[in-house]
mmCIF file of C-alpha atoms and ligand atoms in Angstrom:
data_model
loop_
_atom_site.group_PDB
_atom_site.id
_atom_site.type_symbol
_atom_site.label_atom_id
_atom_site.label_comp_id
_atom_site.label_asym_id
_atom_site.label_seq_id
_atom_site.Cartn_x
_atom_site.Cartn_y
_atom_site.Cartn_z
ATOM 1 C CA MET A 1 84.738 227.016 -25.799
ATOM 2 C CA ASN A 2 81.145 227.277 -24.543
ATOM 3 C CA VAL A 3 81.617 226.298 -20.894
ATOM 4 C CA SER A 4 78.277 226.029 -19.060
ATOM 5 C CA HIS A 5 79.562 225.932 -15.474
ATOM 6 C CA VAL A 6 82.332 224.786 -13.131
ATOM 7 C CA GLU A 7 81.551 221.076 -12.886
ATOM 8 C CA HIS A 8 83.921 220.461 -9.984
ATOM 9 C CA ILE A 9 87.106 221.534 -8.256
ATOM 10 C CA GLY A 10 89.554 218.704 -7.516
ATOM 11 C CA ILE A 11 91.536 218.830 -4.262
ATOM 12 C CA ALA A 12 94.490 216.499 -3.709
ATOM 13 C CA VAL A 13 94.579 215.044 -0.179
ATOM 14 C CA LYS A 14 96.936 212.686 1.617
ATOM 15 C CA ASN A 15 94.315 210.900 3.703
ATOM 16 C CA LEU A 16 90.813 210.630 2.280
ATOM 17 C CA GLN A 17 89.070 209.636 5.529
ATOM 18 C CA GLU A 18 90.592 212.547 7.473
ATOM 19 C CA SER A 19 89.802 215.004 4.688
ATOM 20 C CA ILE A 20 86.209 213.763 4.402
ATOM 21 C CA GLN A 21 85.711 214.573 8.088
ATOM 22 C CA LEU A 22 87.251 218.030 7.629
ATOM 23 C CA TYR A 23 85.206 218.907 4.521
ATOM 24 C CA GLU A 24 81.995 217.612 6.096
ATOM 25 C CA ILE A 25 82.565 220.215 8.844
ATOM 26 C CA ILE A 26 83.541 222.992 6.399
ATOM 27 C CA LEU A 27 80.744 222.359 3.902
ATOM 28 C CA GLY A 28 78.055 221.144 6.317
ATOM 29 C CA THR A 29 77.065 218.286 4.034
ATOM 30 C CA SER A 30 77.969 214.604 3.585
ATOM 31 C CA CYS A 31 80.112 213.236 0.810
ATOM 32 C CA TYR A 32 78.892 210.647 -1.682
ATOM 33 C CA GLY A 33 80.079 208.351 -4.427
ATOM 34 C CA MET A 34 83.402 206.972 -3.231
ATOM 35 C CA GLU A 35 85.077 205.504 -6.296
ATOM 36 C CA GLU A 36 88.477 204.119 -7.270
ATOM 37 C CA ILE A 37 89.605 205.123 -10.757
ATOM 38 C CA SER A 38 92.364 202.616 -11.355
ATOM 39 C CA ASP A 39 93.774 204.066 -14.581
ATOM 40 C CA GLN A 40 94.189 207.454 -12.825
ATOM 41 C CA LYS A 41 95.539 205.803 -9.650
ATOM 42 C CA VAL A 42 93.126 207.744 -7.418
ATOM 43 C CA ARG A 43 90.263 207.230 -4.996
ATOM 44 C CA THR A 44 87.654 210.013 -5.037
ATOM 45 C CA VAL A 45 84.575 211.330 -3.240
ATOM 46 C CA PHE A 46 82.315 214.283 -4.035
ATOM 47 C CA PHE A 47 80.453 216.979 -2.144
ATOM 48 C CA LYS A 48 77.619 218.721 -3.989
ATOM 49 C CA ILE A 49 77.478 222.506 -3.632
ATOM 50 C CA GLY A 50 74.684 223.822 -5.869
ATOM 51 C CA GLN A 51 75.576 223.052 -9.487
ATOM 52 C CA THR A 52 79.236 222.517 -8.623
ATOM 53 C CA LYS A 53 81.046 219.760 -6.767
ATOM 54 C CA ILE A 54 84.159 219.484 -4.669
ATOM 55 C CA GLU A 55 86.130 216.319 -5.485
ATOM 56 C CA LEU A 56 88.640 214.999 -2.966
ATOM 57 C CA LEU A 57 91.391 212.922 -4.570
ATOM 58 C CA GLU A 58 93.607 210.487 -2.694
ATOM 59 C CA SER A 59 96.397 208.800 -4.600
ATOM 60 C CA THR A 60 96.513 204.996 -4.663
ATOM 61 C CA ASP A 61 100.086 205.011 -6.033
ATOM 62 C CA PRO A 62 102.939 207.490 -5.330
ATOM 63 C CA GLU A 63 103.824 207.364 -9.061
ATOM 64 C CA GLY A 64 100.285 208.376 -10.147
ATOM 65 C CA PRO A 65 99.458 212.006 -11.134
ATOM 66 C CA VAL A 66 98.031 212.926 -7.707
ATOM 67 C CA GLY A 67 100.822 211.111 -5.821
ATOM 68 C CA LYS A 68 103.456 213.052 -7.811
ATOM 69 C CA PHE A 69 101.535 216.325 -7.343
ATOM 70 C CA ILE A 70 101.406 215.917 -3.546
ATOM 71 C CA GLU A 71 105.074 214.955 -3.439
ATOM 72 C CA LYS A 72 106.004 218.165 -5.335
ATOM 73 C CA LYS A 73 103.448 220.712 -4.108
ATOM 74 C CA GLY A 74 101.729 219.187 -1.070
ATOM 75 C CA GLU A 75 97.981 218.951 -0.554
ATOM 76 C CA GLY A 76 95.738 221.529 -2.216
ATOM 77 C CA VAL A 77 93.741 222.482 -5.295
ATOM 78 C CA HIS A 78 94.728 220.051 -8.043
ATOM 79 C CA HIS A 79 92.432 220.890 -10.986
ATOM 80 C CA ILE A 80 89.349 222.803 -12.122
ATOM 81 C CA ALA A 81 86.780 221.002 -14.249
ATOM 82 C CA PHE A 82 84.594 222.897 -16.725
ATOM 83 C CA ALA A 83 81.384 221.407 -18.130
ATOM 84 C CA VAL A 84 81.020 221.584 -21.910
ATOM 85 C CA GLN A 85 78.249 220.331 -24.148
ATOM 86 C CA ASP A 86 80.281 218.575 -26.843
ATOM 87 C CA LEU A 87 83.690 217.448 -25.613
ATOM 88 C CA THR A 88 84.977 216.028 -28.924
ATOM 89 C CA GLU A 89 84.235 219.315 -30.723
ATOM 90 C CA THR A 90 85.684 221.359 -27.857
ATOM 91 C CA LEU A 91 88.953 219.389 -27.969
ATOM 92 C CA LYS A 92 89.262 220.094 -31.705
ATOM 93 C CA GLU A 93 88.695 223.824 -31.072
ATOM 94 C CA VAL A 94 91.188 223.933 -28.218
ATOM 95 C CA GLU A 95 93.847 222.130 -30.258
ATOM 96 C CA LYS A 96 93.450 224.648 -33.110
ATOM 97 C CA LYS A 97 94.240 227.383 -30.573
ATOM 98 C CA GLU A 98 97.516 225.610 -29.855
ATOM 99 C CA ILE A 99 96.662 224.715 -26.283
ATOM 100 C CA ARG A 100 98.379 221.435 -25.377
ATOM 101 C CA LEU A 101 96.047 218.500 -24.789
ATOM 102 C CA ILE A 102 96.846 215.669 -22.377
ATOM 103 C CA ASP A 103 93.932 213.658 -23.781
ATOM 104 C CA ARG A 104 93.237 213.987 -27.510
ATOM 105 C CA GLN A 105 90.047 211.945 -27.156
ATOM 106 C CA PRO A 106 87.454 211.905 -24.346
ATOM 107 C CA ARG A 107 87.821 209.127 -21.807
ATOM 108 C CA LEU A 108 85.715 207.868 -18.930
ATOM 109 C CA GLY A 109 86.024 209.734 -15.608
ATOM 110 C CA ALA A 110 84.340 209.595 -12.204
ATOM 111 C CA GLU A 111 80.514 209.441 -12.201
ATOM 112 C CA GLY A 112 80.476 208.210 -15.816
ATOM 113 C CA LEU A 113 81.407 211.629 -17.239
ATOM 114 C CA HIS A 114 83.430 211.903 -20.432
ATOM 115 C CA ILE A 115 86.566 213.859 -19.571
ATOM 116 C CA ALA A 116 89.814 215.221 -21.036
ATOM 117 C CA PHE A 117 92.660 217.223 -19.503
ATOM 118 C CA LEU A 118 94.558 220.247 -20.855
ATOM 119 C CA HIS A 119 98.245 220.505 -19.979
ATOM 120 C CA PRO A 120 98.993 222.986 -17.130
ATOM 121 C CA LYS A 121 102.107 224.158 -19.004
ATOM 122 C CA SER A 122 99.841 225.753 -21.639
ATOM 123 C CA THR A 123 97.101 227.002 -19.285
ATOM 124 C CA GLY A 124 99.041 229.256 -16.934
ATOM 125 C CA GLY A 125 99.963 226.505 -14.481
ATOM 126 C CA VAL A 126 96.388 225.337 -13.793
ATOM 127 C CA LEU A 127 95.389 221.780 -14.675
ATOM 128 C CA ILE A 128 92.046 222.076 -16.499
ATOM 129 C CA GLU A 129 89.633 219.201 -17.008
ATOM 130 C CA LEU A 130 86.824 219.434 -19.539
ATOM 131 C CA CYS A 131 83.780 217.218 -18.956
ATOM 132 C CA GLU A 132 80.684 216.228 -20.830
ATOM 133 C CA ASN A 133 77.771 214.508 -19.163
ATOM 134 C CA PRO A 134 76.702 211.868 -21.715
ATOM 135 C CA SER A 135 73.213 211.673 -20.208
ATOM 136 C CA ILE A 136 72.508 215.331 -21.122
ATOM 137 C CA LYS A 137 71.180 215.651 -24.685
ATOM 138 C CA LYS A 138 73.261 217.819 -27.076
HETATM 139 N N1 CMX B 1 98.458 221.477 -11.548
HETATM 140 C C1 CMX B 1 99.467 222.302 -11.982
HETATM 141 N N2 CMX B 1 100.671 221.843 -12.415
HETATM 142 C C2 CMX B 1 100.861 220.505 -12.382
HETATM 143 C C3 CMX B 1 99.862 219.606 -11.939
HETATM 144 C C4 CMX B 1 98.621 220.135 -11.504
HETATM 145 N N3 CMX B 1 97.644 219.352 -11.084
HETATM 146 N N4 CMX B 1 100.347 218.337 -12.015
HETATM 147 C C5 CMX B 1 101.618 218.435 -12.480
HETATM 148 N N5 CMX B 1 101.914 219.733 -12.709
HETATM 149 C C6 CMX B 1 103.181 220.290 -13.201
HETATM 150 C C7 CMX B 1 104.340 219.872 -12.303
HETATM 151 O O1 CMX B 1 104.473 220.722 -11.208
HETATM 152 C C8 CMX B 1 105.508 219.972 -13.267
HETATM 153 O O2 CMX B 1 105.914 221.306 -13.393
HETATM 154 P P1 CMX B 1 107.498 221.707 -13.372
HETATM 155 O O3 CMX B 1 108.057 221.010 -14.584
HETATM 156 O O4 CMX B 1 107.476 223.191 -13.474
HETATM 157 O O5 CMX B 1 108.025 221.160 -12.085
HETATM 158 C C9 CMX B 1 104.900 219.538 -14.608
HETATM 159 O O6 CMX B 1 103.474 219.717 -14.474
HETATM 160 C C10 CMX B 1 105.184 218.090 -14.919
HETATM 161 O O7 CMX B 1 104.789 217.341 -13.798
HETATM 162 P P2 CMX B 1 105.355 215.914 -13.382
HETATM 163 O O8 CMX B 1 105.191 215.745 -11.929
HETATM 164 O O9 CMX B 1 106.723 215.714 -13.982
HETATM 165 O O10 CMX B 1 104.325 214.926 -13.999
HETATM 166 P P3 CMX B 1 104.069 214.456 -15.467
HETATM 167 O O11 CMX B 1 104.714 215.302 -16.508
HETATM 168 O O12 CMX B 1 104.337 213.003 -15.475
HETATM 169 O O13 CMX B 1 102.496 214.718 -15.506
HETATM 170 C C11 CMX B 1 100.495 215.871 -15.998
HETATM 171 C C12 CMX B 1 101.910 215.980 -15.419
HETATM 172 C C13 CMX B 1 99.766 217.182 -15.740
HETATM 173 C C14 CMX B 1 100.634 215.610 -17.527
HETATM 174 C C15 CMX B 1 99.776 214.642 -15.292
HETATM 175 O O14 CMX B 1 99.694 214.903 -13.917
HETATM 176 C C16 CMX B 1 98.415 214.364 -15.877
HETATM 177 O O15 CMX B 1 98.273 213.737 -16.929
HETATM 178 N N6 CMX B 1 97.328 214.848 -15.217
HETATM 179 C C17 CMX B 1 95.997 214.642 -15.710
HETATM 180 C C18 CMX B 1 95.351 213.446 -15.104
HETATM 181 C C19 CMX B 1 95.103 213.586 -13.617
HETATM 182 O O16 CMX B 1 95.577 214.500 -12.960
HETATM 183 N N7 CMX B 1 94.306 212.639 -13.067
HETATM 184 C C20 CMX B 1 93.978 212.590 -11.654
HETATM 185 C C21 CMX B 1 92.541 212.869 -11.302
HETATM 186 C C22 CMX B 1 91.517 212.386 -12.259
HETATM 187 C C23 CMX B 1 90.050 212.569 -11.886
HETATM 188 O O17 CMX B 1 89.583 213.614 -11.361
HETATM 189 O O18 CMX B 1 89.293 211.643 -12.229
#
């Protein structure tokens, strides 16, 4: 699949402001880039830790994916995002290996990345996001 690094780890939180304060203490750095992604029904912020980021996700709708996750499992790690160079090609490869895709085509995610999710039922219970940074040349 040619993953270059862990792009970010997504953490589902009930209250973004409270969690920002907590993670600023834990990580010793400030968050940036608060964004609402309306089609995903979430509000997000990031913390940069070297090449990787921590993404806090607060649901804007109890029926959205993060709202349903928190209702079922409570707050905690929600997904792991892997950076790949060519997302369209990677999705074709993954599909051939009979791993279930949530997104068959890349779509726009936070920070302008092209993203797609793999279904946790076919990845050992872990929601995996694949991302491509369109500003990095292939
Ligand atoms: N990690 C692991 N398992 C998860 C999960 C997660 N993040 N989210 C849901 N599941 C599991 C549920 O526990 C449930 O398992 P059981 O059947 O064993 O109880 C199963 O998946 C189905 O869950 P559901 O609550 O009935 O929800 P849906 O089937 O409607 O949706 C999923 C599940 C994964 C397809 C949906 O959450 C999704 O499309 N997620 C990808 C998009 C997303 O999460 N976006 C938010 C953040 C985006 C961003 O970072 O920009």
